[in-house]
Coordinates of N, CA and C in Angstrom, one line a residue:
M7 N 136.8 88.1 98.3 CA 136.3 87.5 99.5 C 134.7 88.0 99.1
Y8 N 134.5 87.7 97.6 CA 133.4 87.3 97.9 C 132.3 86.8 97.8
S9 N 132.7 85.5 98.5 CA 132.1 84.6 99.4 C 130.9 84.3 100.0
I10 N 131.2 85.5 101.2 CA 130.3 85.9 102.3 C 129.1 86.2 101.4
Y11 N 129.0 87.1 99.9 CA 128.0 87.1 99.5 C 127.2 86.2 98.4
Q12 N 126.3 85.6 99.0 CA 125.4 84.9 98.4 C 124.0 85.9 98.2
D13 N 123.3 85.2 96.9 CA 121.9 85.7 97.1 C 120.7 85.4 97.8
G14 N 120.3 86.4 98.6 CA 119.3 86.4 99.2 C 120.0 85.8 101.0
S15 N 121.3 86.1 101.1 CA 122.0 85.9 102.4 C 122.1 87.5 102.8
D16 N 122.2 87.1 104.5 CA 121.8 88.1 105.6 C 123.1 88.9 105.0
A17 N 124.2 88.4 105.0 CA 125.7 89.4 104.5 C 125.0 90.3 103.5
G18 N 124.7 89.5 102.7 CA 124.3 90.8 101.5 C 122.5 92.2 102.1
R19 N 122.1 91.1 103.3 CA 121.4 92.8 103.1 C 122.0 93.4 104.6
F20 N 123.1 93.0 105.3 CA 123.4 93.5 106.1 C 124.6 94.7 105.3
A21 N 124.9 94.2 104.7 CA 126.0 95.4 103.3 C 125.1 96.5 102.9
A22 N 124.1 96.0 102.0 CA 123.5 96.9 101.7 C 122.3 98.4 102.5
Q23 N 122.6 97.6 103.8 CA 121.6 98.6 104.9 C 122.6 99.6 105.1
I24 N 123.7 98.8 105.1 CA 125.3 99.6 105.7 C 125.5 100.7 104.2
Y25 N 125.7 100.6 102.8 CA 125.5 101.5 101.9 C 124.3 102.2 102.1
R26 N 123.6 101.7 101.8 CA 121.8 102.5 102.1 C 122.9 103.8 103.3
G27 N 122.8 103.4 104.7 CA 123.3 104.1 105.6 C 124.1 105.1 105.1
L28 N 125.3 104.6 104.4 CA 126.5 105.2 103.9 C 126.0 106.8 103.2
R29 N 124.7 106.2 102.2 CA 124.4 106.9 100.9 C 123.7 108.4 101.8
E30 N 122.7 107.7 103.1 CA 121.7 108.9 103.4 C 122.1 109.8 104.3
G31 N 123.7 108.9 105.1 CA 124.2 110.2 106.1 C 123.5 109.3 107.5
D32 N 122.6 108.2 107.6 CA 122.1 108.2 108.9 C 122.7 106.5 109.1
L33 N 124.0 106.2 108.9 CA 124.0 104.6 109.1 C 124.1 104.7 110.8
G34 N 123.6 103.3 111.5 CA 123.4 102.8 112.7 C 124.6 102.0 112.8
A35 N 124.9 101.7 114.2 CA 125.9 100.6 114.8 C 125.2 98.7 114.0
E36 N 124.0 99.1 114.3 CA 123.7 97.5 114.0 C 123.6 96.9 112.9
P37 N 123.5 97.5 111.7 CA 124.0 96.3 110.7 C 125.8 95.9 111.0
I38 N 126.3 96.8 110.9 CA 127.6 96.9 110.9 C 129.0 95.9 111.9
V39 N 127.6 96.0 113.7 CA 127.4 94.8 113.9 C 127.1 93.5 113.7
E40 N 126.2 93.0 112.9 CA 125.7 92.5 112.1 C 126.2 90.9 111.0
L41 N 127.0 92.3 110.1 CA 127.7 92.4 109.1 C 129.6 91.5 109.7
A42 N 130.2 92.4 111.0 CA 131.0 92.0 111.8 C 130.6 90.4 112.0
C43 N 129.7 90.3 113.1 CA 129.7 89.1 113.5 C 130.1 87.9 112.1
L44 N 129.0 87.9 111.3 CA 129.3 87.4 109.7 C 130.5 86.9 109.1
M45 N 131.1 88.0 109.2 CA 132.5 88.0 108.5 C 133.5 86.9 109.7
E46 N 133.2 87.8 111.5 CA 134.2 86.1 112.2 C 133.6 84.6 112.6
E47 N 131.9 84.5 112.0 CA 132.1 83.4 111.7 C 132.3 82.8 110.8
A48 N 132.2 83.3 109.2 CA 133.4 82.5 107.8 C 134.5 83.4 108.1
D49 N 135.0 83.2 109.4 CA 136.6 83.7 109.2 C 137.0 84.8 108.8
L50 N 136.8 85.4 108.4 CA 137.1 86.8 107.7 C 137.4 87.4 108.4
R51 N 138.4 87.6 109.2 CA 139.0 88.4 110.5 C 140.0 89.6 109.5
C52 N 139.4 90.9 110.8 CA 140.8 91.5 109.9 C 140.3 92.7 110.9
P53 N 140.9 94.2 110.8 CA 140.9 95.3 111.6 C 139.5 96.1 112.3
P54 N 139.0 96.1 110.5 CA 137.4 96.8 110.9 C 136.7 95.9 111.7
V55 N 136.6 94.3 111.5 CA 136.4 93.4 111.8 C 136.7 93.1 113.8
R56 N 137.7 93.1 113.9 CA 137.5 93.3 115.4 C 137.5 94.7 116.4
E57 N 137.7 95.5 115.5 CA 137.4 96.8 116.3 C 135.4 96.7 116.2
I58 N 134.9 96.7 115.4 CA 133.6 96.6 115.8 C 133.4 95.6 117.4
L59 N 133.8 94.2 117.2 CA 133.9 93.4 117.8 C 133.9 93.8 119.1
E60 N 135.1 94.4 119.1 CA 136.0 94.8 120.6 C 135.4 95.9 121.4
R61 N 134.7 96.6 120.5 CA 134.5 97.9 121.5 C 132.5 98.1 121.2
P62 N 132.4 98.7 122.4 CA 130.9 98.5 123.1 C 130.3 100.1 121.5
A63 N 128.8 98.7 121.0 CA 128.2 99.6 120.0 C 127.9 101.0 120.0
A64 N 127.8 101.6 120.9 CA 127.4 102.5 122.1 C 128.1 103.9 122.6
E65 N 129.6 103.2 122.2 CA 130.6 104.2 122.3 C 131.3 104.9 121.5
L66 N 130.6 104.0 120.0 CA 131.3 104.7 118.8 C 130.7 106.1 118.2
T67 N 131.3 107.2 117.4 CA 130.5 108.1 117.0 C 130.0 107.9 115.8
S68 N 129.0 108.7 115.4 CA 128.6 108.5 114.7 C 129.8 108.6 112.5
K69 N 130.5 109.3 113.4 CA 132.1 109.0 111.9 C 132.7 108.1 112.3
E70 N 132.7 107.5 113.4 CA 133.5 105.9 113.5 C 132.9 104.7 112.9
V71 N 131.3 105.1 113.3 CA 130.7 104.2 112.2 C 130.7 104.1 110.5
A72 N 130.9 105.5 110.4 CA 130.6 105.6 108.9 C 132.0 105.0 108.4
R73 N 132.9 105.1 109.3 CA 134.7 104.6 108.9 C 134.8 103.2 108.8
I74 N 134.1 102.8 109.6 CA 134.1 101.4 109.9 C 132.9 100.9 109.2
G75 N 132.5 101.5 108.5 CA 131.4 100.6 107.5 C 131.2 100.6 106.5
R76 N 132.5 101.6 106.0 CA 133.1 102.4 104.2 C 134.3 100.6 104.8
D77 N 134.9 100.4 105.5 CA 136.0 99.3 106.0 C 135.5 97.9 105.6
L78 N 134.5 98.3 106.6 CA 134.1 96.3 105.9 C 133.7 96.7 104.7
L79 N 132.7 97.6 104.2 CA 132.2 96.9 102.6 C 133.3 96.8 102.0
T80 N 134.5 97.4 101.8 CA 135.7 97.4 101.0 C 136.5 95.9 101.4
A81 N 136.5 95.2 102.7 CA 137.0 94.2 102.7 C 136.8 93.2 102.8
T82 N 135.0 92.8 102.8 CA 134.5 92.3 102.1 C 134.0 91.9 100.4
G83 N 134.6 93.1 100.1 CA 134.4 93.1 98.1 C 133.2 93.7 97.8
F84 N 132.7 94.4 98.6 CA 130.9 94.6 98.4 C 131.3 95.7 97.1
D85 N 132.3 96.7 97.2 CA 132.8 98.0 96.6 C 132.8 97.9 95.3
Q86 N 133.5 96.8 94.9 CA 133.8 95.9 94.2 C 133.0 95.3 93.1
L87 N 132.2 94.7 93.6 CA 130.8 94.4 93.5 C 129.9 95.3 92.8
W88 N 129.9 96.2 93.6 CA 129.1 97.1 93.3 C 129.7 98.3 92.4
A89 N 130.8 98.7 91.9 CA 131.3 99.1 91.4 C 130.9 98.2 89.4
T90 N 130.9 97.0 89.4 CA 130.9 96.2 88.9 C 129.2 96.7 87.9
L91 N 128.7 96.1 89.2 CA 127.0 97.0 88.9 C 127.0 98.1 87.9
E92 N 127.5 99.0 88.7 CA 127.5 101.0 88.4 C 128.0 100.8 87.0
T93 N 129.0 100.1 86.6 CA 129.0 100.0 85.4 C 128.7 99.3 84.3
A94 N 128.0 98.5 84.9 CA 127.4 98.0 83.9 C 125.5 99.1 83.5
V95 N 125.6 99.6 84.2 CA 124.1 100.1 84.5 C 125.2 101.6 83.5
K96 N 125.9 102.2 83.2 CA 126.3 103.0 82.7 C 126.4 102.6 81.2
V97 N 127.6 101.1 80.8 CA 126.9 100.6 79.5 C 125.5 100.4 78.7
V98 N 124.6 99.9 80.3 CA 123.9 100.0 79.3 C 122.7 101.0 79.0
E99 N 123.1 102.5 79.2 CA 122.8 103.3 79.5 C 123.0 104.1 78.6
G100 N 124.0 103.6 78.1 CA 124.7 104.2 76.7 C 123.5 103.8 75.4
D101 N 123.4 102.4 75.6 CA 122.5 101.6 74.7 C 121.2 103.0 74.5
V102 N 120.5 102.9 75.4 CA 119.5 102.9 75.5 C 118.9 104.4 75.4
R103 N 120.3 105.5 75.4 CA 120.3 106.8 74.5 C 120.5 106.5 73.2
A104 N 121.5 106.3 72.2 CA 121.4 105.6 71.6 C 120.0 105.3 70.4
A105 N 119.3 104.7 71.4 CA 118.0 104.0 70.6 C 117.8 105.7 70.4
G106 N 117.6 106.8 71.6 CA 116.7 108.2 71.5 C 116.1 108.2 72.3
I107 N 116.5 107.7 73.5 CA 115.7 107.9 74.6 C 116.4 108.3 75.5
D108 N 116.2 109.5 76.0 CA 116.9 110.0 76.9 C 116.0 110.1 78.9
V109 N 117.5 109.1 79.0 CA 116.9 108.8 80.8 C 118.4 108.6 81.1
V110 N 118.2 108.8 82.7 CA 119.3 108.7 83.4 C 118.8 107.4 84.4
L111 N 119.8 106.8 84.1 CA 119.7 105.4 84.8 C 121.0 105.5 85.6
G112 N 120.5 104.6 87.0 CA 121.4 104.4 88.0 C 121.3 102.8 89.4
I113 N 121.7 102.8 89.3 CA 121.5 101.4 90.8 C 121.8 101.7 91.9
T114 N 120.1 101.3 92.8 CA 120.2 101.7 94.3 C 119.0 100.8 95.4
F115 N 119.5 100.5 96.2 CA 118.8 100.1 97.1 C 117.9 100.7 97.9
P116 N 116.6 100.4 97.0 CA 115.4 101.4 97.7 C 115.2 100.9 99.0
N117 N 114.7 102.2 99.3 CA 114.1 102.3 101.2 C 113.2 101.4 101.8
W118 N 112.6 101.1 100.3 CA 111.3 100.4 100.9 C 112.3 98.4 100.4
D119 N 113.2 98.1 100.3 CA 113.4 96.7 100.2 C 114.6 96.6 101.5
D120 N 114.2 95.5 102.4 CA 115.3 95.5 103.3 C 115.9 93.9 103.0
S121 N 116.0 93.5 101.6 CA 116.3 91.8 101.3 C 117.5 92.0 101.3
G122 N 118.4 93.2 100.7 CA 119.9 93.1 100.4 C 119.7 93.0 99.0
C123 N 118.6 93.9 98.6 CA 118.3 93.2 96.6 C 118.7 95.0 95.8
A124 N 119.4 95.4 95.0 CA 119.2 96.8 94.3 C 118.3 96.6 93.7
R125 N 117.8 97.3 92.4 CA 116.5 97.7 91.9 C 118.1 98.8 90.7
V126 N 117.0 98.9 89.4 CA 118.1 99.7 88.9 C 116.6 101.3 88.9
A127 N 117.7 102.7 89.2 CA 116.9 103.8 88.8 C 116.2 104.3 87.9
C128 N 115.3 104.9 87.5 CA 115.2 105.6 85.9 C 114.0 106.3 86.8
C129 N 115.0 108.2 86.5 CA 113.9 109.0 86.2 C 112.9 108.7 87.5
G130 N 113.5 109.0 88.8 CA 113.0 108.9 90.0 C 112.5 107.7 90.5
G131 N 112.5 106.8 90.0 CA 111.9 105.5 90.6 C 111.9 104.4 90.2
Y132 N 112.4 103.1 90.7 CA 112.2 102.0 91.0 C 112.5 100.7 90.4
G133 N 112.7 99.9 89.8 CA 111.9 99.4 89.2 C 113.0 97.8 88.7
G134 N 112.0 97.1 87.7 CA 112.4 95.5 87.1 C 113.1 94.6 88.4
P135 N 113.4 93.7 88.1 CA 113.5 92.9 88.9 C 114.8 93.1 89.6
A136 N 114.9 92.2 90.7 CA 116.0 92.6 91.8 C 117.5 92.0 91.4
I137 N 118.3 93.0 91.8 CA 120.2 92.0 91.2 C 120.4 92.0 92.9
W138 N 120.8 91.3 92.7 CA 121.7 90.4 94.1 C 123.2 91.9 93.2
P139 N 123.6 92.2 94.8 CA 125.1 92.7 94.5 C 125.9 91.6 94.6
S140 N 125.7 89.8 94.5 CA 126.8 89.0 94.0 C 126.5 88.9 92.7
S141 N 125.1 89.6 91.8 CA 126.5 89.5 90.6 C 127.0 90.3 90.0
G142 N 127.3 91.5 90.5 CA 128.6 92.5 90.3 C 130.3 90.8 90.3
R143 N 129.8 90.1 90.7 CA 130.8 88.9 90.6 C 131.7 89.3 89.0
D144 N 130.8 88.6 88.2 CA 131.5 88.5 86.7 C 130.8 89.7 86.2
A145 N 131.5 90.7 85.2 CA 131.2 91.7 84.4 C 129.9 91.4 83.3
G146 N 130.3 90.5 82.3 CA 130.1 89.8 82.1 C 128.0 89.4 82.4
A147 N 128.0 88.3 83.4 CA 126.5 88.1 83.4 C 125.9 89.6 84.5
A148 N 126.8 90.5 85.0 CA 126.3 91.9 85.6 C 125.8 92.7 84.6
L149 N 125.6 92.3 83.5 CA 125.4 93.0 82.1 C 124.5 92.7 81.6
V150 N 124.4 91.5 81.6 CA 122.7 91.0 81.2 C 121.9 90.7 82.0
E151 N 121.9 91.0 83.4 CA 121.6 90.8 84.8 C 120.6 92.3 85.0
I152 N 121.5 93.6 84.1 CA 121.3 95.0 84.3 C 120.5 95.5 83.3
A153 N 120.9 94.6 82.2 CA 120.1 94.8 80.6 C 117.9 94.2 81.0
D154 N 118.2 93.2 81.4 CA 116.9 92.9 81.7 C 116.4 93.8 82.2
A155 N 117.0 94.2 83.6 CA 116.3 95.0 84.8 C 115.9 96.3 84.0
V156 N 117.0 96.9 83.1 CA 116.9 98.1 82.3 C 115.6 97.9 81.4
Q157 N 115.4 96.9 80.6 CA 114.6 97.0 79.7 C 113.3 97.2 80.5
D158 N 112.9 96.3 81.7 CA 111.8 96.9 82.2 C 111.5 97.8 82.8
V159 N 112.3 98.9 83.4 CA 112.5 100.6 83.7 C 112.2 101.1 82.1
V160 N 112.7 101.1 81.4 CA 112.4 101.8 80.8 C 110.8 101.5 79.4
M161 N 110.9 100.4 79.7 CA 109.4 100.3 79.1 C 108.2 100.8 79.4
E162 N 108.8 100.8 80.9 CA 107.0 101.1 82.0 C 107.7 102.6 82.1
H163 N 109.1 103.2 81.8 CA 108.8 105.2 81.8 C 108.4 105.1 80.3
I164 N 108.9 104.5 79.5 CA 108.5 105.3 78.3 C 106.9 104.5 77.5
W165 N 106.3 103.7 78.1 CA 105.5 103.0 77.5 C 105.4 102.7 76.5
E166 N 106.5 101.5 76.5 CA 106.0 100.8 74.4 C 107.0 99.5 74.9
V167 N 107.6 98.9 73.7 CA 107.8 98.0 73.8 C 109.4 98.6 73.0
W168 N 111.0 98.1 74.2 CA 111.2 98.6 73.8 C 112.5 97.0 74.2
P169 N 113.8 97.1 73.9 CA 113.6 97.5 72.6 C 113.3 96.7 71.0
I170 N 112.8 97.8 69.8 CA 112.2 96.8 68.7 C 113.3 96.2 68.5
C171 N 112.8 95.0 67.1 CA 113.5 94.5 66.8 C 114.3 95.5 65.2
P172 N 115.4 95.7 65.1 CA 115.4 96.3 63.8 C 114.9 95.7 62.8
E173 N 114.0 94.5 62.9 CA 113.8 93.7 61.3 C 112.6 94.0 61.0
Q174 N 112.0 94.8 62.2 CA 110.7 94.1 61.8 C 110.3 95.7 61.4

């Protein structure tokens, strides 16, 4: 069901808001309703879409909102896309550590970016080029995109060029 997530799509932006809200424990109903409406328009009907569209959002408890949010992310394949990106970050982190650079890397949606793009997290900061969740459709392409972003954040962290060509 990856077709709903296109670079720059509203679906990606709402999924990012849901993911961030779940992570931070402050998910509201609005991005869930918006994503469910987009899914309905795209004929991606499923139980969580019906539930959120048939019930008044004001009557939902925070636990119900969180459950429906998780269910929507699973139904759209967002969790699989995200898992591919997280795996790519860990692979590249292994390369960085093998080069003797002690960093902890991750991928996240910074609070300051509402576009739906993720960023590479490094030692408490975020950086590198924007990464669309749809990049997780292909593991190889995700690895290339993550490696490019990691290069930027690592160079900013160590204030040196990295990686260095072994032939120089």
